[in-house]
Amino acid sequence: MSAILEVDGLVTKVNMNKGAITLVEDISFRLEKGEAIGLVGESGCGKSVTALSLMRLLSTNVEITSGSIRLNERLLTRYTEKEMQKIRGKELAMIFQDPMTSLNPVLTVGHQIGEVLKRHEGLRSSLSKEKVIGLLKQVGIPRPEQIYQEYPHRLSGGMRQRVMIAMAIACSPSLLIADEPTTALDVTIQSQILDLLTEVRRSTGMSLIMITHDFGVVAETCDKVMVMYAGQVVESADVRTLLRNPRHPYTRGLLNSLPEKTRGSRRLYSIPGSVPAPGAERKGCRFAPRCDRVMPICREHNPELKPVDEGSQCRCWLYQSEDEPEADL
Amino acid sequence: MTTPLLEITDLQKKFPIKKSWLQPQSYVHAVDGVSLTVREGETVGIVGESGCGKSTFGRCVLRLLEPTGGEVKFQGENYLKLPRRAMHSIRRNMQMVFQNPYDTLNPKLSISRILAEPLIAHGIPRDQHRQMMEEIIEIVGLTPAHLARYPHEFSGGQRQRIGIARALMLKPKLIVADEPVSALDVSIQSQILNLLTELQEKFSLSYLFISHDLSVVEHISDRVAVMYLGEIVELADKNSLFADPKHPYTQALLSSVLSTDPDASRERIRLTGELPSPANPPKGCKFHTRCHACMEICKTEKPALKKLEDGTMTACHLY
Amino acid sequence: MDNGSAAPSVHAGSETKGNASERLGLLSRVMHRKSARFSFISLLVIAVIGIIGPWIAPHDPAKSYYDAFLQGPSARHWLGTDVIGRDVASRILYGARITITVALMAVGITFTAGTLIGVISGYIGGLVDKILMRLTDILLALPAIVLAFSIVAVLGPSLNNAMIAIGIASFPGFARIVRGATLVVKSAGYVEASRSIGSPHWRIILFQIIPNISNVLIVYTTLFMGTAILETAALGFIGLGAQPPTPEWGTMLSEGKDYLDHAWWLVLFPGLAITFVVFSVMMLGDALRDMFDPKTEVK
């Protein structure tokens, strides 16, 4: 009954010459076994930073300054780098948008997948080769014996992504984080890859965090979804509820901007203005300057993330009473 | 029936592949006989996945790449073989908007110098420059104060507006837009698409709108052409194509689009196999190796583009 | 359609670029880095010495003091005297001017020829590129200093010929680098945009390509300056460059080497001068290169 992943109050900052800038804050969520949650937002909202924080793969001047991350009850935020290396690839895996930069161009596919097995399961070459070919089959790669010996640059984008997935699931991790895995792929390949991920989840019970800017991907693969804006979660709900009945004005604006929502009309809905830069001076709700339903209180105080319904949360004064204003975050 | 603005007939672009001295020269037919017309004020969307040749096609129309065959007529005049001088005056009428807003503006030049370039290249007298720039920059949603700034001071969406402004400076009749919103966030995409629609209404522009994003193409186009391995497999008006796709590839493509409606049917037409290498396309119908409705004849005979009752043109033996 | 103000860039260290403010911006960046600041100021000092050298020199560099042959550093002759009684300190001060002149002239030749060939080769491509690069390959086959020797040997030993030789010997390497930078810029979106507008090639080269390779040009010109100074001294040392009695530092080294065991000051001071100048130039070049490379720039 306990969750695979529990994130509580995560805050990640980057250290610059002028001081620390907050990239994400107040990130809290639970992920159960076998569940898939989507992390949606536009560029700069902090979704990738959140993922890298979970993996503890942040660059040198970026660090988690508060909050906790628990994977299978273990407190990852306290782990040393050595301890993290033991679980990365084994219990916790990640796939990225551009497989070309995650795959070593001078090593064969077989070698790279085998490396994961060798490191974490100590398998020797002959045994691991068999297992690797099995994995290649599992991810739907045709002629796996041949591909075993191929180099990444000879494969198409879709194939490379399948190889990445094979590497990620080699040791049957409890959790897979996928950062925009299909953004760079053609739409026909995209649906194949997403099907593959769903199939893997179904057969292994693996949980998934899907990071994307595309609500279609979320609708296709996720059970729950969190929408991020300017480093904070602004709405979270199960997929059906959020897509059918979005609450936060930003979520509504995003969904309304999609061309498929305005069939027949010459004009699309668009949210005026643009995303604020991290570290910009903030008073009140971060979305207030662009919100079509802004109220005076919105400019004064940033609302907290509060439950609105069974399982849904929203960070918006429209759904909260104003008699307990919180200090600015 | 007035002369269409642009008449493309059997356009071809092949690239030589380096092989050893002993073997005969072989080619990749990136654009393999594409025919299309664009009327004034019309938007023709070109859709396809990677390797279909749509970007190459767009560049060939503007002669940024020299086509290796075929004809393109602008207002009745074939300009593919024109020498540089004559081509220069035709260029005024056709401009391009590029995909990557972070790469399309020279970082060392101010916006006013970037916008002045087309005017200088076509001999517009200098005293008119300022006024023309101020006019266009406001039309795209920025202000004259922005003219003195440099590209790195602007966001992606703003840079794309500047790119559009640059394309408008010479008041062209046709704009080839190569994935103009693909690099932008969703909320900015809609702003830019609205801008493009407005400009079309205002200036009677025609667009050749190249994109891989079907929902965007559906929104902005009047007619749509679907490309596969260098050829058009289906060409129809927007509504017919999206409501009733004829070619199996179009059907597979449309069924792969992910809907944000959680209750929508998720049945897909699966494409088998991988995209064949453009250097070595399949015999007969190029799509037959992945087609769910492949017949014997498809393997040997190449289907020609045929006009159907509802006006759709498609290249498929099923019809 | 409100776009508000320009979105600020998240990258710290981004500059406001403008023709006048760009130069100023570059200068302030240089002054901010310790290594760059030190070397830049040193070079400034050397340049000033080069200009005012003749006025601050305590003695006439060509004058022989018959009462002070081969004397070590003393109150009257701070850096000692040489075998025919000339004041070393004054000779070094005059020599600064010579060194700087040679460096600038040689680099001038390298820069002009190298940039011209590199840009044209990179931009035009095809057969022109192939031919030009084969020619530079031929020149690059020899080490630069050997090539410089050969040219001087043909033209005859003199300071002028040394400058020409060094310039010619260095330009192939420079041209290659410029060509590489040109190729990178040529594939940029804004160059393609210029072509689609119908801009003539010369405008594209002048306004699109060259401003965007300026960083490369600055860095490698600076680095070549260091090499040029070194090579001038080398040629002088061998006797193929400046001829005695010219107080060029390399020539002074050559004259002093025979007295190394008992008149160490004849070799030490010119040697230190050469080392110091070359070191400063190279350090500045390195610092500039780091400043311009976004990957090594620490934010």
mmCIF file of N, CA, C and O in Angstrom, chain B residues 239-314:
data_model
loop_
_atom_site.group_PDB
_atom_site.id
_atom_site.type_symbol
_atom_site.label_atom_id
_atom_site.label_comp_id
_atom_site.label_asym_id
_atom_site.label_seq_id
_atom_site.Cartn_x
_atom_site.Cartn_y
_atom_site.Cartn_z
ATOM 1 N N ASN B 239 -10.799 19.991 -45.220
ATOM 2 C CA ASN B 239 -11.885 19.243 -44.595
ATOM 3 C C ASN B 239 -11.977 17.820 -45.098
ATOM 4 O O ASN B 239 -12.133 16.887 -44.328
ATOM 5 N N SER B 240 -11.873 17.655 -46.429
ATOM 6 C CA SER B 240 -11.934 16.294 -46.971
ATOM 7 C C SER B 240 -10.819 15.443 -46.413
ATOM 8 O O SER B 240 -11.023 14.293 -46.034
ATOM 9 N N LEU B 241 -9.631 16.004 -46.380
ATOM 10 C CA LEU B 241 -8.497 15.190 -45.966
ATOM 11 C C LEU B 241 -8.635 14.708 -44.540
ATOM 12 O O LEU B 241 -8.358 13.551 -44.231
ATOM 13 N N PHE B 242 -9.038 15.599 -43.650
ATOM 14 C CA PHE B 242 -9.076 15.204 -42.250
ATOM 15 C C PHE B 242 -10.323 14.399 -41.905
ATOM 16 O O PHE B 242 -10.319 13.587 -40.989
ATOM 17 N N ALA B 243 -11.395 14.618 -42.625
ATOM 18 C CA ALA B 243 -12.606 13.860 -42.321
ATOM 19 C C ALA B 243 -12.568 12.483 -42.972
ATOM 20 O O ALA B 243 -13.018 11.496 -42.395
ATOM 21 N N ASP B 244 -12.003 12.430 -44.176
ATOM 22 C CA ASP B 244 -12.062 11.199 -44.939
ATOM 23 C C ASP B 244 -10.773 10.956 -45.707
ATOM 24 O O ASP B 244 -10.721 11.127 -46.935
ATOM 25 N N PRO B 245 -9.697 10.599 -45.000
ATOM 26 C CA PRO B 245 -8.419 10.395 -45.690
ATOM 27 C C PRO B 245 -8.494 9.174 -46.596
ATOM 28 O O PRO B 245 -9.031 8.146 -46.218
ATOM 29 N N LYS B 246 -7.949 9.321 -47.790
ATOM 30 C CA LYS B 246 -8.046 8.226 -48.746
ATOM 31 C C LYS B 246 -6.814 7.327 -48.731
ATOM 32 O O LYS B 246 -6.905 6.114 -48.676
ATOM 33 N N HIS B 247 -5.649 7.932 -48.798
ATOM 34 C CA HIS B 247 -4.428 7.137 -48.904
ATOM 35 C C HIS B 247 -4.141 6.451 -47.578
ATOM 36 O O HIS B 247 -4.271 7.054 -46.514
ATOM 37 N N PRO B 248 -3.736 5.164 -47.609
ATOM 38 C CA PRO B 248 -3.446 4.437 -46.361
ATOM 39 C C PRO B 248 -2.422 5.141 -45.479
ATOM 40 O O PRO B 248 -2.509 5.089 -44.263
ATOM 41 N N TYR B 249 -1.449 5.827 -46.093
ATOM 42 C CA TYR B 249 -0.459 6.514 -45.263
ATOM 43 C C TYR B 249 -1.117 7.665 -44.516
ATOM 44 O O TYR B 249 -0.880 7.876 -43.331
ATOM 45 N N THR B 250 -1.953 8.421 -45.215
ATOM 46 C CA THR B 250 -2.665 9.509 -44.562
ATOM 47 C C THR B 250 -3.515 8.970 -43.418
ATOM 48 O O THR B 250 -3.564 9.549 -42.335
ATOM 49 N N GLN B 251 -4.147 7.853 -43.673
ATOM 50 C CA GLN B 251 -4.992 7.270 -42.623
ATOM 51 C C GLN B 251 -4.161 6.898 -41.402
ATOM 52 O O GLN B 251 -4.547 7.177 -40.264
ATOM 53 N N ALA B 252 -3.004 6.272 -41.656
ATOM 54 C CA ALA B 252 -2.143 5.881 -40.526
ATOM 55 C C ALA B 252 -1.655 7.114 -39.785
ATOM 56 O O ALA B 252 -1.627 7.152 -38.553
ATOM 57 N N LEU B 253 -1.280 8.126 -40.545
ATOM 58 C CA LEU B 253 -0.782 9.357 -39.958
ATOM 59 C C LEU B 253 -1.824 10.003 -39.056
ATOM 60 O O LEU B 253 -1.573 10.355 -37.908
ATOM 61 N N LEU B 254 -3.031 10.116 -39.572
ATOM 62 C CA LEU B 254 -4.084 10.763 -38.798
ATOM 63 C C LEU B 254 -4.445 9.953 -37.568
ATOM 64 O O LEU B 254 -4.765 10.499 -36.518
ATOM 65 N N SER B 255 -4.396 8.648 -37.708
ATOM 66 C CA SER B 255 -4.772 7.838 -36.551
ATOM 67 C C SER B 255 -3.697 7.881 -35.473
ATOM 68 O O SER B 255 -3.961 7.551 -34.328
ATOM 69 N N SER B 256 -2.481 8.288 -35.835
ATOM 70 C CA SER B 256 -1.409 8.360 -34.830
ATOM 71 C C SER B 256 -1.443 9.624 -34.015
ATOM 72 O O SER B 256 -0.734 9.733 -33.019
ATOM 73 N N VAL B 257 -2.211 10.587 -34.445
ATOM 74 C CA VAL B 257 -2.246 11.848 -33.708
ATOM 75 C C VAL B 257 -2.887 11.609 -32.354
ATOM 76 O O VAL B 257 -3.935 10.984 -32.253
ATOM 77 N N LEU B 258 -2.233 12.095 -31.315
ATOM 78 C CA LEU B 258 -2.730 11.844 -29.972
ATOM 79 C C LEU B 258 -3.781 12.873 -29.609
ATOM 80 O O LEU B 258 -3.560 14.070 -29.723
ATOM 81 N N SER B 259 -4.904 12.411 -29.174
ATOM 82 C CA SER B 259 -5.960 13.337 -28.815
ATOM 83 C C SER B 259 -5.881 13.676 -27.334
ATOM 84 O O SER B 259 -5.422 12.874 -26.522
ATOM 85 N N THR B 260 -6.330 14.861 -26.987
ATOM 86 C CA THR B 260 -6.347 15.188 -25.563
ATOM 87 C C THR B 260 -7.702 14.873 -24.949
ATOM 88 O O THR B 260 -7.958 15.199 -23.796
ATOM 89 N N ASP B 261 -8.552 14.258 -25.703
ATOM 90 C CA ASP B 261 -9.826 13.839 -25.152
ATOM 91 C C ASP B 261 -9.629 12.478 -24.505
ATOM 92 O O ASP B 261 -9.338 11.499 -25.188
ATOM 93 N N PRO B 262 -9.771 12.392 -23.197
ATOM 94 C CA PRO B 262 -9.445 11.132 -22.529
ATOM 95 C C PRO B 262 -10.347 9.978 -22.933
ATOM 96 O O PRO B 262 -10.001 8.823 -22.761
ATOM 97 N N ASP B 263 -11.506 10.308 -23.495
ATOM 98 C CA ASP B 263 -12.414 9.238 -23.882
ATOM 99 C C ASP B 263 -12.338 8.884 -25.352
ATOM 100 O O ASP B 263 -13.073 8.028 -25.814
ATOM 101 N N ALA B 264 -11.464 9.571 -26.072
ATOM 102 C CA ALA B 264 -11.413 9.311 -27.513
ATOM 103 C C ALA B 264 -10.944 7.891 -27.779
ATOM 104 O O ALA B 264 -10.183 7.322 -27.015
ATOM 105 N N SER B 265 -11.407 7.360 -28.885
ATOM 106 C CA SER B 265 -11.001 6.017 -29.251
ATOM 107 C C SER B 265 -9.507 6.000 -29.506
ATOM 108 O O SER B 265 -8.963 6.883 -30.139
ATOM 109 N N ARG B 266 -8.847 5.000 -28.984
ATOM 110 C CA ARG B 266 -7.390 4.964 -29.134
ATOM 111 C C ARG B 266 -6.975 3.907 -30.133
ATOM 112 O O ARG B 266 -5.888 3.372 -30.078
ATOM 113 N N GLU B 267 -7.870 3.605 -31.056
ATOM 114 C CA GLU B 267 -7.500 2.600 -32.055
ATOM 115 C C GLU B 267 -6.579 3.212 -33.078
ATOM 116 O O GLU B 267 -6.888 4.251 -33.637
ATOM 117 N N ARG B 268 -5.510 2.544 -33.352
ATOM 118 C CA ARG B 268 -4.569 3.110 -34.299
ATOM 119 C C ARG B 268 -4.354 2.176 -35.459
ATOM 120 O O ARG B 268 -4.430 0.971 -35.312
ATOM 121 N N ILE B 269 -4.031 2.785 -36.567
ATOM 122 C CA ILE B 269 -3.544 1.968 -37.673
ATOM 123 C C ILE B 269 -2.045 1.885 -37.489
ATOM 124 O O ILE B 269 -1.340 2.885 -37.507
ATOM 125 N N ARG B 270 -1.570 0.725 -37.283
ATOM 126 C CA ARG B 270 -0.136 0.583 -37.026
ATOM 127 C C ARG B 270 0.616 0.493 -38.326
ATOM 128 O O ARG B 270 0.245 -0.268 -39.199
ATOM 129 N N LEU B 271 1.691 1.246 -38.402
ATOM 130 C CA LEU B 271 2.564 1.112 -39.562
ATOM 131 C C LEU B 271 3.597 0.050 -39.247
ATOM 132 O O LEU B 271 4.278 0.134 -38.241
ATOM 133 N N THR B 272 3.694 -0.913 -40.102
ATOM 134 C CA THR B 272 4.707 -1.944 -39.852
ATOM 135 C C THR B 272 6.044 -1.491 -40.400
ATOM 136 O O THR B 272 6.109 -0.661 -41.304
ATOM 137 N N GLY B 273 7.063 -2.038 -39.872
ATOM 138 C CA GLY B 273 8.396 -1.797 -40.412
ATOM 139 C C GLY B 273 8.907 -0.380 -40.193
ATOM 140 O O GLY B 273 8.284 0.442 -39.531
ATOM 141 N N GLU B 274 10.031 -0.136 -40.750
ATOM 142 C CA GLU B 274 10.705 1.151 -40.598
ATOM 143 C C GLU B 274 10.621 1.925 -41.899
ATOM 144 O O GLU B 274 10.368 1.353 -42.952
ATOM 145 N N LEU B 275 10.886 3.218 -41.809
ATOM 146 C CA LEU B 275 10.941 4.034 -43.012
ATOM 147 C C LEU B 275 12.078 3.514 -43.909
ATOM 148 O O LEU B 275 13.214 3.418 -43.461
ATOM 149 N N PRO B 276 11.785 3.196 -45.162
ATOM 150 C CA PRO B 276 12.862 2.714 -46.041
ATOM 151 C C PRO B 276 13.879 3.822 -46.293
ATOM 152 O O PRO B 276 13.562 4.996 -46.184
ATOM 153 N N SER B 277 15.076 3.432 -46.642
ATOM 154 C CA SER B 277 16.094 4.435 -46.909
ATOM 155 C C SER B 277 15.744 5.203 -48.175
ATOM 156 O O SER B 277 15.435 4.608 -49.202
ATOM 157 N N PRO B 278 15.781 6.540 -48.133
ATOM 158 C CA PRO B 278 15.448 7.322 -49.321
ATOM 159 C C PRO B 278 16.410 7.052 -50.479
ATOM 160 O O PRO B 278 16.087 7.323 -51.632
ATOM 161 N N ALA B 279 17.565 6.522 -50.167
ATOM 162 C CA ALA B 279 18.529 6.239 -51.230
ATOM 163 C C ALA B 279 18.132 4.974 -51.983
ATOM 164 O O ALA B 279 18.566 4.738 -53.095
ATOM 165 N N ASN B 280 17.302 4.185 -51.369
ATOM 166 C CA ASN B 280 16.946 2.897 -51.963
ATOM 167 C C ASN B 280 15.467 2.606 -51.739
ATOM 168 O O ASN B 280 15.106 1.709 -50.981
ATOM 169 N N PRO B 281 14.620 3.389 -52.361
ATOM 170 C CA PRO B 281 13.185 3.253 -52.065
ATOM 171 C C PRO B 281 12.621 1.955 -52.655
ATOM 172 O O PRO B 281 13.164 1.416 -53.610
ATOM 173 N N PRO B 282 11.521 1.485 -52.078
ATOM 174 C CA PRO B 282 10.917 0.248 -52.588
ATOM 175 C C PRO B 282 10.424 0.410 -54.030
ATOM 176 O O PRO B 282 10.098 1.520 -54.456
ATOM 177 N N LYS B 283 10.372 -0.704 -54.744
ATOM 178 C CA LYS B 283 9.863 -0.666 -56.105
ATOM 179 C C LYS B 283 8.350 -0.518 -56.090
ATOM 180 O O LYS B 283 7.709 -0.778 -55.075
ATOM 181 N N GLY B 284 7.801 -0.100 -57.207
ATOM 182 C CA GLY B 284 6.349 0.050 -57.262
ATOM 183 C C GLY B 284 5.939 1.214 -56.390
ATOM 184 O O GLY B 284 6.581 2.263 -56.389
ATOM 185 N N CYS B 285 4.899 1.035 -55.626
ATOM 186 C CA CYS B 285 4.461 2.100 -54.725
ATOM 187 C C CYS B 285 5.433 2.185 -53.560
ATOM 188 O O CYS B 285 5.679 1.209 -52.872
ATOM 189 N N LYS B 286 5.981 3.362 -53.316
ATOM 190 C CA LYS B 286 7.022 3.476 -52.291
ATOM 191 C C LYS B 286 6.524 3.119 -50.903
ATOM 192 O O LYS B 286 7.304 2.830 -50.013
ATOM 193 N N PHE B 287 5.207 3.157 -50.723
ATOM 194 C CA PHE B 287 4.673 2.921 -49.391
ATOM 195 C C PHE B 287 4.299 1.455 -49.155
ATOM 196 O O PHE B 287 3.959 1.058 -48.063
ATOM 197 N N HIS B 288 4.412 0.640 -50.211
ATOM 198 C CA HIS B 288 3.805 -0.689 -50.089
ATOM 199 C C HIS B 288 4.402 -1.536 -48.968
ATOM 200 O O HIS B 288 3.727 -2.386 -48.404
ATOM 201 N N THR B 289 5.667 -1.316 -48.602
ATOM 202 C CA THR B 289 6.284 -2.167 -47.583
ATOM 203 C C THR B 289 5.667 -1.977 -46.203
ATOM 204 O O THR B 289 5.834 -2.793 -45.319
ATOM 205 N N ARG B 290 4.934 -0.887 -46.016
ATOM 206 C CA ARG B 290 4.376 -0.649 -44.685
ATOM 207 C C ARG B 290 2.858 -0.511 -44.717
ATOM 208 O O ARG B 290 2.241 -0.196 -43.716
ATOM 209 N N CYS B 291 2.282 -0.782 -45.887
ATOM 210 C CA CYS B 291 0.883 -0.476 -46.070
ATOM 211 C C CYS B 291 -0.014 -1.598 -45.570
ATOM 212 O O CYS B 291 0.230 -2.767 -45.865
ATOM 213 N N HIS B 292 -1.045 -1.233 -44.854
ATOM 214 C CA HIS B 292 -1.934 -2.258 -44.329
ATOM 215 C C HIS B 292 -2.904 -2.752 -45.390
ATOM 216 O O HIS B 292 -3.668 -3.665 -45.155
ATOM 217 N N ALA B 293 -2.905 -2.091 -46.532
ATOM 218 C CA ALA B 293 -3.843 -2.509 -47.582
ATOM 219 C C ALA B 293 -3.090 -2.865 -48.850
ATOM 220 O O ALA B 293 -3.595 -2.720 -49.954
ATOM 221 N N CYS B 294 -1.867 -3.342 -48.677
ATOM 222 C CA CYS B 294 -1.006 -3.608 -49.827
ATOM 223 C C CYS B 294 -1.561 -4.742 -50.687
ATOM 224 O O CYS B 294 -1.990 -5.773 -50.178
ATOM 225 N N MET B 295 -1.542 -4.510 -52.007
ATOM 226 C CA MET B 295 -1.985 -5.561 -52.930
ATOM 227 C C MET B 295 -0.798 -5.943 -53.814
ATOM 228 O O MET B 295 0.245 -5.291 -53.769
ATOM 229 N N GLU B 296 -0.993 -6.980 -54.630
ATOM 230 C CA GLU B 296 0.112 -7.452 -55.474
ATOM 231 C C GLU B 296 0.614 -6.366 -56.405
ATOM 232 O O GLU B 296 1.812 -6.182 -56.603
ATOM 233 N N ILE B 297 -0.329 -5.644 -57.005
ATOM 234 C CA ILE B 297 0.068 -4.654 -57.995
ATOM 235 C C ILE B 297 0.918 -3.549 -57.382
ATOM 236 O O ILE B 297 1.770 -2.954 -58.026
ATOM 237 N N CYS B 298 0.718 -3.304 -56.084
ATOM 238 C CA CYS B 298 1.447 -2.227 -55.421
ATOM 239 C C CYS B 298 2.944 -2.487 -55.399
ATOM 240 O O CYS B 298 3.742 -1.567 -55.328
ATOM 241 N N LYS B 299 3.315 -3.768 -55.443
ATOM 242 C CA LYS B 299 4.732 -4.090 -55.335
ATOM 243 C C LYS B 299 5.487 -3.846 -56.625
ATOM 244 O O LYS B 299 6.716 -3.735 -56.625
ATOM 245 N N THR B 300 4.755 -3.784 -57.715
ATOM 246 C CA THR B 300 5.474 -3.663 -58.985
ATOM 247 C C THR B 300 5.181 -2.387 -59.742
ATOM 248 O O THR B 300 6.048 -1.856 -60.438
ATOM 249 N N GLU B 301 3.975 -1.888 -59.591
ATOM 250 C CA GLU B 301 3.620 -0.732 -60.405
ATOM 251 C C GLU B 301 3.395 0.499 -59.541
ATOM 252 O O GLU B 301 2.675 0.455 -58.543
ATOM 253 N N LYS B 302 3.973 1.596 -59.971
ATOM 254 C CA LYS B 302 3.858 2.820 -59.185
ATOM 255 C C LYS B 302 2.547 3.523 -59.524
ATOM 256 O O LYS B 302 2.264 3.792 -60.675
ATOM 257 N N PRO B 303 1.732 3.821 -58.521
ATOM 258 C CA PRO B 303 0.446 4.457 -58.818
ATOM 259 C C PRO B 303 0.619 5.936 -59.151
ATOM 260 O O PRO B 303 1.460 6.605 -58.565
ATOM 261 N N ALA B 304 -0.175 6.417 -60.080
ATOM 262 C CA ALA B 304 -0.088 7.830 -60.448
ATOM 263 C C ALA B 304 -1.091 8.620 -59.617
ATOM 264 O O ALA B 304 -2.059 8.067 -59.091
ATOM 265 N N LEU B 305 -0.867 9.912 -59.513
ATOM 266 C CA LEU B 305 -1.769 10.775 -58.766
ATOM 267 C C LEU B 305 -3.057 10.907 -59.556
ATOM 268 O O LEU B 305 -3.057 11.334 -60.698
ATOM 269 N N LYS B 306 -4.162 10.507 -58.938
ATOM 270 C CA LYS B 306 -5.416 10.491 -59.675
ATOM 271 C C LYS B 306 -6.448 11.327 -58.941
ATOM 272 O O LYS B 306 -6.495 11.345 -57.712
ATOM 273 N N LYS B 307 -7.299 11.977 -59.696
ATOM 274 C CA LYS B 307 -8.317 12.811 -59.066
ATOM 275 C C LYS B 307 -9.578 12.005 -58.788
ATOM 276 O O LYS B 307 -10.114 11.339 -59.667
ATOM 277 N N LEU B 308 -10.065 12.064 -57.567
ATOM 278 C CA LEU B 308 -11.268 11.331 -57.206
ATOM 279 C C LEU B 308 -12.492 12.237 -57.290
ATOM 280 O O LEU B 308 -12.361 13.437 -57.519
ATOM 281 N N GLU B 309 -13.640 11.665 -57.049
ATOM 282 C CA GLU B 309 -14.886 12.414 -57.210
ATOM 283 C C GLU B 309 -14.949 13.664 -56.354
ATOM 284 O O GLU B 309 -15.397 14.710 -56.791
ATOM 285 N N ASP B 310 -14.508 13.554 -55.113
ATOM 286 C CA ASP B 310 -14.681 14.711 -54.245
ATOM 287 C C ASP B 310 -13.550 15.730 -54.405
ATOM 288 O O ASP B 310 -13.420 16.635 -53.604
ATOM 289 N N GLY B 311 -12.752 15.532 -55.438
ATOM 290 C CA GLY B 311 -11.707 16.519 -55.694
ATOM 291 C C GLY B 311 -10.357 16.140 -55.110
ATOM 292 O O GLY B 311 -9.332 16.739 -55.438
ATOM 293 N N THR B 312 -10.338 15.120 -54.240
ATOM 294 C CA THR B 312 -9.066 14.683 -53.661
ATOM 295 C C THR B 312 -8.197 14.051 -54.726
ATOM 296 O O THR B 312 -8.688 13.315 -55.583
ATOM 297 N N MET B 313 -6.896 14.344 -54.677
ATOM 298 C CA MET B 313 -5.973 13.661 -55.555
ATOM 299 C C MET B 313 -5.175 12.680 -54.699
ATOM 300 O O MET B 313 -4.672 13.047 -53.640
ATOM 301 N N THR B 314 -5.078 11.458 -55.151
ATOM 302 C CA THR B 314 -4.294 10.513 -54.371
ATOM 303 C C THR B 314 -3.603 9.525 -55.278
ATOM 304 O O THR B 314 -4.074 9.232 -56.383
#
